């Protein structure tokens, strides 16, 4: 007898022989036993899961000489003809090659004649989704009301391509992929029938590679049997089929976890030199990383992992956390999609493994957010009952130092608003320990914001000595200057510098007096506290700094605040800052109203800078003024001619 492949030799002959399709088998057996036989069946599911085999078993069950019966004998003439495919009353049609209207018309003509030697004339149409739209439409009336002796059985791997009008006229059965454990048991039985010794690890690998298809599993089994010499082992499969193997994967990924870039690239070169394809290497690496990720999440089922937990590297599991393993797996999945368009697939995979060498330093977005949140709580005094702190800024720093309440608005009147130091928040776990933030005593080095910067001091230059009216040093500009250090030009520059410094001091003194006046002016809040205008401003800036930092920074550049009965007025120099504040006036006004306990308006005007005589532009000709207006520019001229 000629050789018969395992998939054909072990094709199911009874409903009980179906592997992984217990629901389909039980339903069909009960319908036959009760005599409720439908005129059309639709079997759908992935490849190699038993659709055509079930159709043949159903045909035998209906046409068996002992039937209809749920257990066909398999020995009568009708059953034997169906098994051999020679029955005149069971017609198998390939939908891919018989998909036209003419083929359907032939079926419509044939069903007018009753079966020759059986009870039913059965049409098995495989890959029915390949029929054309016209063929489906021509088949509608036939399958809806066929003769009582005709049964249609459709099989398809792509149910979505079958029209709904066909589905509604058929009993539908969805076939599932076979579990890996059941595939492994069937392979072990097949090996025992052939008298071949097979290791469990080897059979388990074949079962996993079949991805739930019994036909794929038997086909790969026959291939492995051909080179195994009577003993199937995982090592033979790895070497003959060009697999990487878990032991080699442990070595290369341990080197990646330890950052040994040179060693990793050596492993990759060895794999490729041994004939392992790049696609196979990527696939095996992705499977390996998936298994590590499952172990990290507490999954130890061998059917999911592919191997026992003990076979996976402990070093890799310790070095990489779940987030890093997810990142590594996503890199390989993306690599498999990219290599088809790559300049060199080898370069791509070498680059990928090189990146894995620094995967231990990878930080996910979620971890960055946790670190930022921890730093925010640390720097802004979370959990102290005083609210968020004021971000250091240009004018806010000095106001915060003069007014401690500018740092926060107490949530309750019971909290002491004046001169209460902000307690230092303990460092969260994992945060770096900075010496500047170490606790000194109980309050830390910056418990009250720190001292003010030292006053700017400039030494007053020596008063210039006026030369006498009849002074003559006896030299001209063509002679060498005298040996003394006297230089009258430097005295003039010193005088100008001193005058400029005195003007600056006068302006600073005026501004300081205004600030002091603002600090001394007090208002009463809604909860009865007595605070200064500076503290009011600092409180508003502090609240906005939490979620509206950009607006808070603009408010720090405003001038002195003037408070009247129902509004707060101030000025700002930049027209751009003025526009930004005007867009958010309602937000600022709400913060002020919350402190006052009544509706308050916030009014901001642009500060008009007085133009000095030196800054005044000279008159320009009419022609030049026309150009200025056209290009919106500014022309500054020199002295008049």
Coordinates of C-alpha atoms in Angstrom, one line a residue, residues 351-594:
X351 CA 20.4 47.9 15.4
X352 CA 17.4 46.4 17.3
X353 CA 19.6 44.1 19.5
X354 CA 22.0 47.0 20.1
X355 CA 19.2 49.1 21.4
X356 CA 18.2 46.3 23.8
X357 CA 21.6 46.7 25.4
X358 CA 20.5 50.0 27.0
X359 CA 16.9 48.9 27.6
X360 CA 17.6 48.9 31.4
X361 CA 17.8 52.7 31.2
X362 CA 14.5 53.1 29.4
X363 CA 11.9 55.0 31.4
X364 CA 8.2 55.0 30.2
X365 CA 6.0 58.0 30.1
X366 CA 4.0 56.7 33.1
X367 CA 7.2 56.5 35.2
X368 CA 8.2 60.0 34.1
X369 CA 4.8 61.3 35.2
X370 CA 5.1 59.6 38.6
X371 CA 8.6 61.2 39.1
X372 CA 7.2 64.7 38.1
X373 CA 4.2 64.3 40.4
X374 CA 6.6 63.3 43.3
X375 CA 8.8 66.3 42.5
X376 CA 5.8 68.6 42.4
X377 CA 4.7 67.4 45.9
X378 CA 8.2 67.8 47.2
X379 CA 8.8 71.3 45.8
X380 CA 5.3 72.7 46.3
X381 CA 4.7 71.5 49.9
X382 CA 1.9 69.0 49.2
X383 CA 0.2 67.6 52.3
X384 CA 1.2 70.5 54.6
X385 CA -2.2 72.1 54.6
X386 CA -0.8 75.3 53.1
X387 CA -1.5 74.7 49.5
X388 CA 0.9 75.0 46.5
X389 CA 3.9 77.3 46.8
X390 CA 4.8 80.2 44.6
X391 CA 7.1 79.6 41.8
X392 CA 10.2 81.8 42.0
X393 CA 9.9 84.6 39.5
X394 CA 11.2 88.1 38.8
X395 CA 9.1 90.3 41.1
X396 CA 7.3 87.6 43.0
X397 CA 10.4 86.5 45.0
X398 CA 10.8 89.8 46.8
X399 CA 7.1 90.1 47.5
X400 CA 7.0 86.6 48.8
X401 CA 9.8 87.3 51.2
X402 CA 8.2 90.5 52.5
X403 CA 4.8 88.8 52.7
X404 CA 4.8 85.1 53.9
X405 CA 1.1 84.8 53.1
X406 CA 1.8 85.2 49.4
X407 CA 3.0 81.6 49.4
X408 CA -0.4 80.2 50.1
X409 CA -4.0 80.8 51.0
X410 CA -5.1 78.7 54.0
X411 CA -8.1 76.6 53.4
X412 CA -9.6 77.4 56.8
X413 CA -9.6 80.4 59.1
X414 CA -8.1 78.3 61.8
X415 CA -4.8 78.0 59.9
X416 CA -2.4 80.7 61.1
X417 CA -1.8 82.9 58.0
X418 CA 1.1 85.0 59.3
X419 CA 4.8 84.0 59.7
X420 CA 4.0 80.2 59.6
X421 CA 7.0 78.3 58.0
X422 CA 6.2 75.8 55.4
X423 CA 7.2 72.3 56.6
X424 CA 9.6 70.4 54.4
X425 CA 7.9 67.4 52.7
X426 CA 9.7 64.1 53.1
X427 CA 11.4 62.8 49.9
X428 CA 9.3 60.1 48.1
X429 CA 10.8 56.7 47.7
X430 CA 13.3 56.6 44.9
X431 CA 13.9 60.4 44.7
X432 CA 17.5 61.6 44.6
X433 CA 18.8 63.1 47.8
X434 CA 20.1 66.6 47.0
X435 CA 22.4 68.2 49.6
X436 CA 20.6 71.6 49.2
X437 CA 17.3 69.9 50.2
X438 CA 18.6 67.9 53.2
X439 CA 16.7 68.5 56.4
X440 CA 18.5 70.9 58.8
X441 CA 16.9 70.9 62.2
X442 CA 13.2 70.5 61.7
X443 CA 12.5 73.1 59.0
X444 CA 15.2 72.6 56.4
X445 CA 17.5 75.2 54.9
X446 CA 14.7 77.0 53.0
X447 CA 11.7 76.7 55.3
X448 CA 10.8 80.3 54.9
X449 CA 11.9 80.9 51.3
X450 CA 15.5 81.9 52.2
X451 CA 16.9 85.3 52.8
X452 CA 16.6 88.1 50.3
X453 CA 19.5 88.6 47.8
X454 CA 22.1 91.1 49.2
X455 CA 21.6 94.7 48.2
X456 CA 23.4 95.8 45.1
X457 CA 26.3 98.0 46.1
X458 CA 28.6 100.1 44.0
X459 CA 31.6 101.9 45.4
X460 CA 31.4 105.6 44.9
X461 CA 34.1 106.8 42.6
X462 CA 36.6 109.4 43.8
X463 CA 35.5 113.0 43.2
X464 CA 37.2 114.4 40.2
X465 CA 39.8 117.1 40.7
X466 CA 39.0 120.2 38.6
X467 CA 42.2 121.4 36.8
X468 CA 43.0 125.1 37.3
X469 CA 42.1 127.5 34.5
X470 CA 45.7 128.3 33.6
X471 CA 46.7 124.6 33.8
X472 CA 49.3 123.7 31.1
X473 CA 51.2 120.4 31.3
X474 CA 53.6 121.6 28.5
X475 CA 52.9 118.9 25.9
X476 CA 50.8 118.6 22.8
X477 CA 49.0 115.7 21.1
X478 CA 52.1 115.1 18.9
X479 CA 54.4 114.5 21.9
X480 CA 54.5 111.6 24.3
X481 CA 52.1 112.1 27.3
X482 CA 53.6 112.9 30.7
X483 CA 54.6 110.1 33.1
X484 CA 51.8 110.9 35.7
X485 CA 48.5 109.0 35.7
X486 CA 46.3 112.1 35.3
X487 CA 43.8 111.8 32.4
X488 CA 41.2 114.4 32.2
X489 CA 39.0 112.4 29.7
X490 CA 38.5 109.6 32.2
X491 CA 37.3 112.1 34.8
X492 CA 34.6 113.2 32.4
X493 CA 33.5 109.6 31.9
X494 CA 33.5 109.1 35.7
X495 CA 31.2 112.1 36.1
X496 CA 28.7 110.8 33.6
X497 CA 28.7 107.3 35.2
X498 CA 28.2 108.8 38.6
X499 CA 25.2 110.9 37.4
X500 CA 23.6 107.9 35.7
X501 CA 24.1 105.8 38.9
X502 CA 22.5 108.6 41.0
X503 CA 19.5 108.6 38.7
X504 CA 19.2 104.9 38.9
X505 CA 19.3 105.0 42.7
X506 CA 16.6 107.7 42.7
X507 CA 14.3 105.6 40.5
X508 CA 14.9 102.5 42.6
X509 CA 14.2 104.4 45.8
X510 CA 10.9 105.7 44.3
X511 CA 9.9 102.2 43.3
X512 CA 10.9 100.8 46.7
X513 CA 8.8 103.4 48.4
X514 CA 5.8 102.4 46.3
X515 CA 6.3 98.7 47.1
X516 CA 6.6 99.6 50.8
X517 CA 3.4 101.6 50.6
X518 CA 1.7 98.7 48.9
X519 CA 3.0 96.3 51.6
X520 CA 1.7 98.6 54.3
X521 CA -1.8 98.9 52.8
X522 CA -4.1 96.2 54.2
X523 CA -7.4 94.6 53.1
X524 CA -9.8 92.2 54.7
X525 CA -10.5 88.8 53.1
X526 CA -13.8 86.9 53.2
X527 CA -12.7 84.8 56.1
X528 CA -11.8 87.8 58.2
X529 CA -8.0 87.8 57.7
X530 CA -6.1 91.0 57.4
X531 CA -3.6 90.9 54.6
X532 CA -1.6 93.4 52.5
X533 CA -2.1 94.0 48.8
X534 CA 1.3 92.4 48.2
X535 CA 0.0 89.3 49.9
X536 CA -3.2 89.4 47.8
X537 CA -1.1 89.5 44.6
X538 CA 1.2 86.7 45.8
X539 CA -1.8 84.5 46.7
X540 CA -3.4 85.0 43.2
X541 CA -0.1 84.2 41.5
X542 CA 0.4 81.1 43.7
X543 CA -3.0 79.7 42.9
X544 CA -2.6 80.3 39.1
X545 CA 0.9 78.8 39.1
X546 CA -0.5 75.3 39.8
X547 CA -2.5 75.0 36.5
X548 CA -2.1 78.3 34.8
X549 CA 1.6 78.9 35.0
X550 CA 1.8 81.0 31.9
X551 CA -0.8 83.5 33.2
X552 CA 1.0 83.6 36.6
X553 CA 4.3 84.6 35.0
X554 CA 2.6 87.4 33.1
X555 CA 0.9 88.7 36.3
X556 CA 4.3 88.9 38.0
X557 CA 5.3 91.5 35.4
X558 CA 2.4 93.8 36.3
X559 CA 2.9 97.0 38.1
X560 CA 1.5 98.0 41.5
X561 CA -2.0 96.9 42.3
X562 CA -4.6 99.5 43.3
X563 CA -7.6 98.1 45.1
X564 CA -11.0 100.0 45.2
X565 CA -14.3 98.9 46.4
X566 CA -15.2 96.4 43.6
X567 CA -12.1 96.2 41.3
X568 CA -8.4 95.8 41.2
X569 CA -6.4 98.0 38.8
X570 CA -2.8 97.7 37.6
X571 CA -0.6 98.3 34.5
X572 CA 1.7 96.4 32.4
X573 CA 4.4 97.6 29.9
X574 CA 4.2 94.9 27.1
X575 CA 1.3 95.1 24.7
X576 CA 1.6 91.3 24.2
X577 CA 1.4 90.7 27.9
X578 CA -1.7 92.9 28.0
X579 CA -3.4 90.9 25.3
X580 CA -2.7 87.6 27.2
X581 CA -4.1 89.0 30.5
X582 CA -7.2 90.4 28.8
X583 CA -7.9 86.9 27.4
X584 CA -7.8 85.5 30.9
X585 CA -9.3 88.4 32.9
X586 CA -12.2 86.2 34.0
X587 CA -9.8 83.6 35.5
X588 CA -7.9 86.2 37.5
X589 CA -11.0 88.0 38.6
X590 CA -12.4 84.7 39.9
X591 CA -9.3 84.2 42.0
X592 CA -9.6 87.7 43.5
X593 CA -13.3 87.3 44.1
X594 CA -12.7 84.1 45.9

